[in-house]
Amino acid sequence: MSSPEPYPFAFYRALHRGTEGDVDFYRRVASGAGSVLELGAGDGRIARAIAADGLEVTALEASAEAVEAGRRGHHGDRVTWVVGTMERFDLGRTFDRIIAPYNAIYCLTTKEAQAACFSCAARHLSPSGYFVFDAWSADAFHAEAEEGEPGEPEWVDEVVVEGRRYRVLESTRWDRRAQFLDVTYRYEPVEGGEPVVARIPQRYLLVAEIEAMLAEAGLELVVVHGGFDQHVWDEDSERIVVTATK
């Protein structure tokens, strides 16, 4: 999770709960590795699950609030926590697996920041290691959606935060040329009161640009899958799951 404006973590966690199957997928990715680094780890939902399997896990996260929640979480004491940004970190060592689950790369809002993240990953990846990340598949959206200012907010969910129930509305501003989305979430208390408003700006990737960006960072694309079942990606896929190595 990364944003230029703080997104209250309790509200973030209540709504953004991961993608079905991602925990088991990344546990399989990590299987047999001596060390794992998760980028944009949040409260370590995935890092803690991997650590519970007995692996050495480091979690990098920009939000100190999220890191503190992760430390308190189940198996949080098995993870090495680092407060830092994905595009600018130096941990002084390498890892057998580096992972960036759940759209983390998109939360870097410029191509330059994403390229810097890939370069950091390359420097921290062991010679026989793998860098794996997933995100929603943007190619069809990029080709077909209508660009412009946000329309009327749309209902997305109801969540409970600290004992209060909120209705969550979402609106999105999109810039096709920049591959940029600015998503606003409005949490309206069901029983009345002041809403909580938070944003997640994103710069999405198109599959055609991934290989070149990885290569510029010193990484080699292995495969782009279309889901955690590892079927071949096409424009109808809902996700991209990218694997790279040195």
Coordinates of C-alpha atoms in Angstrom, one line a residue:
M1 CA 0.0 0.0 0.0
S2 CA 1.4 3.4 -1.0
S3 CA -0.3 6.8 -1.3
P4 CA 0.7 10.5 -1.3
E5 CA -2.0 11.1 1.4
P6 CA -2.3 8.7 4.4
Y7 CA -5.1 6.2 3.9
P8 CA -6.2 5.3 7.5
F9 CA -5.0 1.7 7.7
A10 CA -8.0 0.3 9.6
F11 CA -10.2 1.5 6.8
Y12 CA -7.8 0.3 4.1
R13 CA -7.6 -3.2 5.6
A14 CA -11.4 -3.5 6.0
L15 CA -12.0 -3.0 2.3
H16 CA -8.8 -4.2 0.5
R17 CA -8.6 -7.8 1.6
G18 CA -6.5 -9.3 -1.1
T19 CA -7.3 -11.5 -4.1
E20 CA -8.8 -14.9 -3.8
G21 CA -6.0 -17.5 -3.9
D22 CA -3.1 -15.1 -3.5
V23 CA -1.9 -16.3 -0.1
D24 CA -1.7 -20.0 -1.3
F25 CA 0.0 -18.9 -4.6
Y26 CA 2.7 -17.0 -2.9
R27 CA 3.3 -19.7 -0.4
R28 CA 3.9 -22.0 -3.4
V29 CA 6.2 -19.4 -4.9
A30 CA 8.2 -19.2 -1.7
S31 CA 8.4 -23.0 -1.2
G32 CA 12.0 -24.2 -1.1
A33 CA 13.4 -20.6 -0.9
G34 CA 15.9 -19.7 1.8
S35 CA 14.7 -16.1 2.1
V36 CA 11.8 -14.1 0.9
L37 CA 11.3 -10.3 0.6
E38 CA 7.8 -8.9 0.2
L39 CA 7.5 -5.4 -1.2
G40 CA 4.5 -3.2 -0.2
A41 CA 3.6 -5.7 2.4
G42 CA 0.9 -3.8 4.3
D43 CA 0.4 -5.6 7.6
G44 CA 2.1 -8.7 6.2
R45 CA -1.0 -10.7 5.3
I46 CA 1.1 -12.8 2.9
A47 CA 4.5 -12.3 4.6
R48 CA 3.2 -13.7 7.8
A49 CA 1.6 -16.7 6.1
I50 CA 4.9 -17.5 4.4
A51 CA 6.8 -17.0 7.7
A52 CA 4.4 -19.5 9.4
D53 CA 5.7 -22.1 6.9
G54 CA 9.1 -21.7 8.5
L55 CA 10.8 -19.5 6.0
E56 CA 12.9 -16.4 6.6
V57 CA 10.8 -13.4 5.6
T58 CA 11.4 -9.7 5.4
A59 CA 8.5 -7.3 4.8
L60 CA 9.0 -3.8 3.4
E61 CA 6.2 -1.3 3.8
A62 CA 6.0 2.5 3.7
S63 CA 3.2 2.8 6.3
A64 CA 4.5 2.6 9.9
E65 CA 0.9 2.1 11.0
A66 CA 0.6 -1.0 8.8
V67 CA 3.9 -2.3 10.0
E68 CA 2.8 -1.9 13.6
A69 CA -0.4 -3.8 12.9
G70 CA 1.7 -6.5 11.2
R71 CA 4.0 -6.9 14.2
R72 CA 0.9 -7.4 16.4
G73 CA -0.7 -9.9 13.9
H74 CA -0.6 -13.7 14.0
H75 CA 3.0 -14.8 13.3
G76 CA 4.1 -11.2 13.1
D77 CA 7.0 -11.9 15.4
R78 CA 8.4 -14.3 12.7
V79 CA 8.8 -11.5 10.2
T80 CA 11.6 -8.9 9.9
W81 CA 9.8 -5.6 9.4
V82 CA 11.3 -2.6 7.5
V83 CA 9.6 0.7 7.0
G84 CA 10.6 1.9 3.6
T85 CA 9.4 2.6 0.0
M86 CA 9.5 0.1 -2.9
E87 CA 11.3 2.4 -5.3
R88 CA 14.2 3.3 -2.9
F89 CA 15.5 0.7 -0.5
D90 CA 18.9 -0.9 0.3
L91 CA 18.8 -3.8 2.7
G92 CA 22.4 -4.8 2.1
R93 CA 21.7 -8.4 1.1
T94 CA 19.9 -10.6 -1.5
F95 CA 16.9 -12.8 -1.3
D96 CA 15.8 -16.0 -3.1
R97 CA 12.3 -14.7 -3.7
I98 CA 11.1 -11.1 -4.0
I99 CA 7.3 -10.7 -4.2
A100 CA 5.0 -7.8 -4.7
P101 CA 1.4 -9.0 -4.4
Y102 CA -2.0 -7.4 -4.8
N103 CA -1.4 -4.5 -7.2
A104 CA 1.6 -3.2 -5.2
I105 CA 3.5 -2.2 -8.3
Y106 CA 0.6 0.0 -9.5
C107 CA 0.8 2.0 -6.3
L108 CA 4.0 3.5 -7.7
T109 CA 2.4 6.3 -9.6
T110 CA 5.0 7.0 -12.3
K111 CA 6.8 4.8 -14.8
E112 CA 10.1 6.1 -13.3
A113 CA 9.1 4.9 -9.8
Q114 CA 8.1 1.5 -11.2
A115 CA 11.4 1.2 -13.0
A116 CA 13.3 2.2 -9.8
C117 CA 11.5 -0.5 -8.0
F118 CA 12.5 -3.1 -10.6
S119 CA 16.1 -1.9 -10.3
C120 CA 16.0 -2.3 -6.5
A121 CA 14.5 -5.7 -6.9
A122 CA 17.2 -6.7 -9.3
R123 CA 20.0 -5.6 -6.9
H124 CA 18.4 -7.6 -4.0
L125 CA 17.6 -10.8 -6.0
S126 CA 20.0 -13.7 -5.6
P127 CA 21.4 -15.1 -8.9
S128 CA 19.0 -18.1 -9.0
G129 CA 16.1 -16.2 -7.5
Y130 CA 12.7 -15.1 -8.8
F131 CA 10.8 -11.8 -8.7
V132 CA 7.1 -12.4 -8.8
F133 CA 4.3 -9.8 -8.7
D134 CA 0.6 -9.7 -9.6
A135 CA -1.9 -6.9 -10.4
W136 CA -5.2 -6.5 -12.1
S137 CA -5.0 -6.9 -15.9
A138 CA -5.3 -3.4 -17.4
D139 CA -4.9 -4.0 -21.2
A140 CA -8.6 -4.4 -22.0
F141 CA -9.6 -1.5 -19.8
H142 CA -7.0 0.7 -21.3
A143 CA -8.2 -0.1 -24.8
E144 CA -12.0 0.2 -24.2
A145 CA -12.9 2.3 -21.2
E146 CA -14.1 5.9 -21.5
E147 CA -11.6 8.5 -20.3
G148 CA -12.6 11.5 -18.2
E149 CA -13.5 13.0 -14.9
P150 CA -15.2 10.9 -12.2
G151 CA -18.8 10.1 -12.6
E152 CA -21.3 9.5 -9.8
P153 CA -19.7 7.4 -7.0
E154 CA -20.7 3.8 -7.1
W155 CA -21.4 1.5 -4.1
V156 CA -18.7 -1.2 -3.7
D157 CA -19.1 -2.7 -0.2
E158 CA -20.2 -2.3 3.4
V159 CA -17.4 -2.7 6.0
V160 CA -17.1 -2.6 9.7
V161 CA -14.2 -0.5 11.1
E162 CA -13.7 -0.3 14.9
G163 CA -17.3 -1.4 15.6
R164 CA -19.0 1.0 13.1
R165 CA -20.5 0.0 9.8
Y166 CA -19.7 2.0 6.7
R167 CA -21.1 2.1 3.2
V168 CA -18.2 2.4 0.8
L169 CA -18.6 4.4 -2.5
E170 CA -15.9 4.6 -5.2
S171 CA -15.2 7.1 -7.9
T172 CA -12.3 7.1 -10.4
R173 CA -10.5 9.7 -12.5
W174 CA -8.5 8.2 -15.4
D175 CA -5.8 9.6 -17.7
R176 CA -5.2 7.1 -20.5
R177 CA -2.0 8.6 -21.8
A178 CA -0.4 8.5 -18.4
Q179 CA -1.9 5.1 -17.6
F180 CA -3.0 6.7 -14.4
L181 CA -6.1 6.1 -12.2
D182 CA -7.0 8.2 -9.1
V183 CA -9.5 6.1 -7.1
T184 CA -11.4 7.8 -4.3
Y185 CA -13.1 5.8 -1.6
R186 CA -15.8 7.5 0.5
Y187 CA -16.7 5.6 3.7
E188 CA -20.2 6.8 4.9
P189 CA -21.3 5.8 8.4
V190 CA -24.5 3.8 8.0
E191 CA -25.9 5.3 11.2
G192 CA -24.9 8.9 10.3
G193 CA -21.8 11.0 10.9
E194 CA -18.9 12.4 9.0
P195 CA -17.6 10.3 6.1
V196 CA -13.9 9.2 5.8
V197 CA -12.4 9.9 2.4
A198 CA -9.3 8.2 1.1
R199 CA -7.5 7.8 -2.2
I200 CA -5.4 5.2 -4.0
P201 CA -3.6 6.7 -7.1
Q202 CA -2.3 4.1 -9.4
R203 CA -0.1 3.8 -12.6
Y204 CA -1.1 0.5 -14.3
L205 CA 1.1 -1.6 -16.5
L206 CA 0.4 -2.9 -20.0
V207 CA 1.7 -6.3 -20.7
A208 CA 3.6 -5.1 -23.8
E209 CA 5.8 -2.8 -21.7
I210 CA 6.7 -5.2 -18.9
E211 CA 9.5 -7.1 -20.6
A212 CA 11.4 -4.0 -21.6
M213 CA 11.1 -2.4 -18.2
L214 CA 12.4 -5.5 -16.5
A215 CA 15.3 -5.8 -19.0
E216 CA 16.3 -2.2 -18.3
A217 CA 16.5 -3.1 -14.6
G218 CA 18.7 -6.1 -15.3
L219 CA 15.9 -8.7 -15.0
E220 CA 14.7 -11.3 -17.5
L221 CA 11.0 -11.9 -18.0
V222 CA 10.2 -15.6 -17.5
V223 CA 6.4 -15.6 -18.0
V224 CA 3.2 -13.6 -17.7
H225 CA 0.3 -15.7 -16.4
G226 CA -3.3 -14.7 -16.3
G227 CA -4.1 -15.9 -12.8
F228 CA -2.9 -17.8 -9.8
D229 CA -3.8 -21.1 -11.5
Q230 CA -1.0 -20.1 -13.9
H231 CA -3.0 -20.2 -17.2
V232 CA -1.6 -18.3 -20.1
W233 CA -2.4 -14.6 -20.0
D234 CA -4.6 -13.0 -22.6
E235 CA -6.6 -9.8 -22.8
D236 CA -9.6 -11.5 -21.2
S237 CA -7.6 -12.4 -18.1
E238 CA -8.5 -10.6 -14.9
R239 CA -5.0 -10.5 -13.5
I240 CA -1.4 -10.5 -14.6
V241 CA 1.0 -12.7 -12.6
V242 CA 4.6 -11.8 -13.7
T243 CA 7.7 -14.0 -13.0
A244 CA 11.2 -12.6 -13.7
T245 CA 14.7 -13.7 -12.9
K246 CA 18.3 -12.4 -13.4

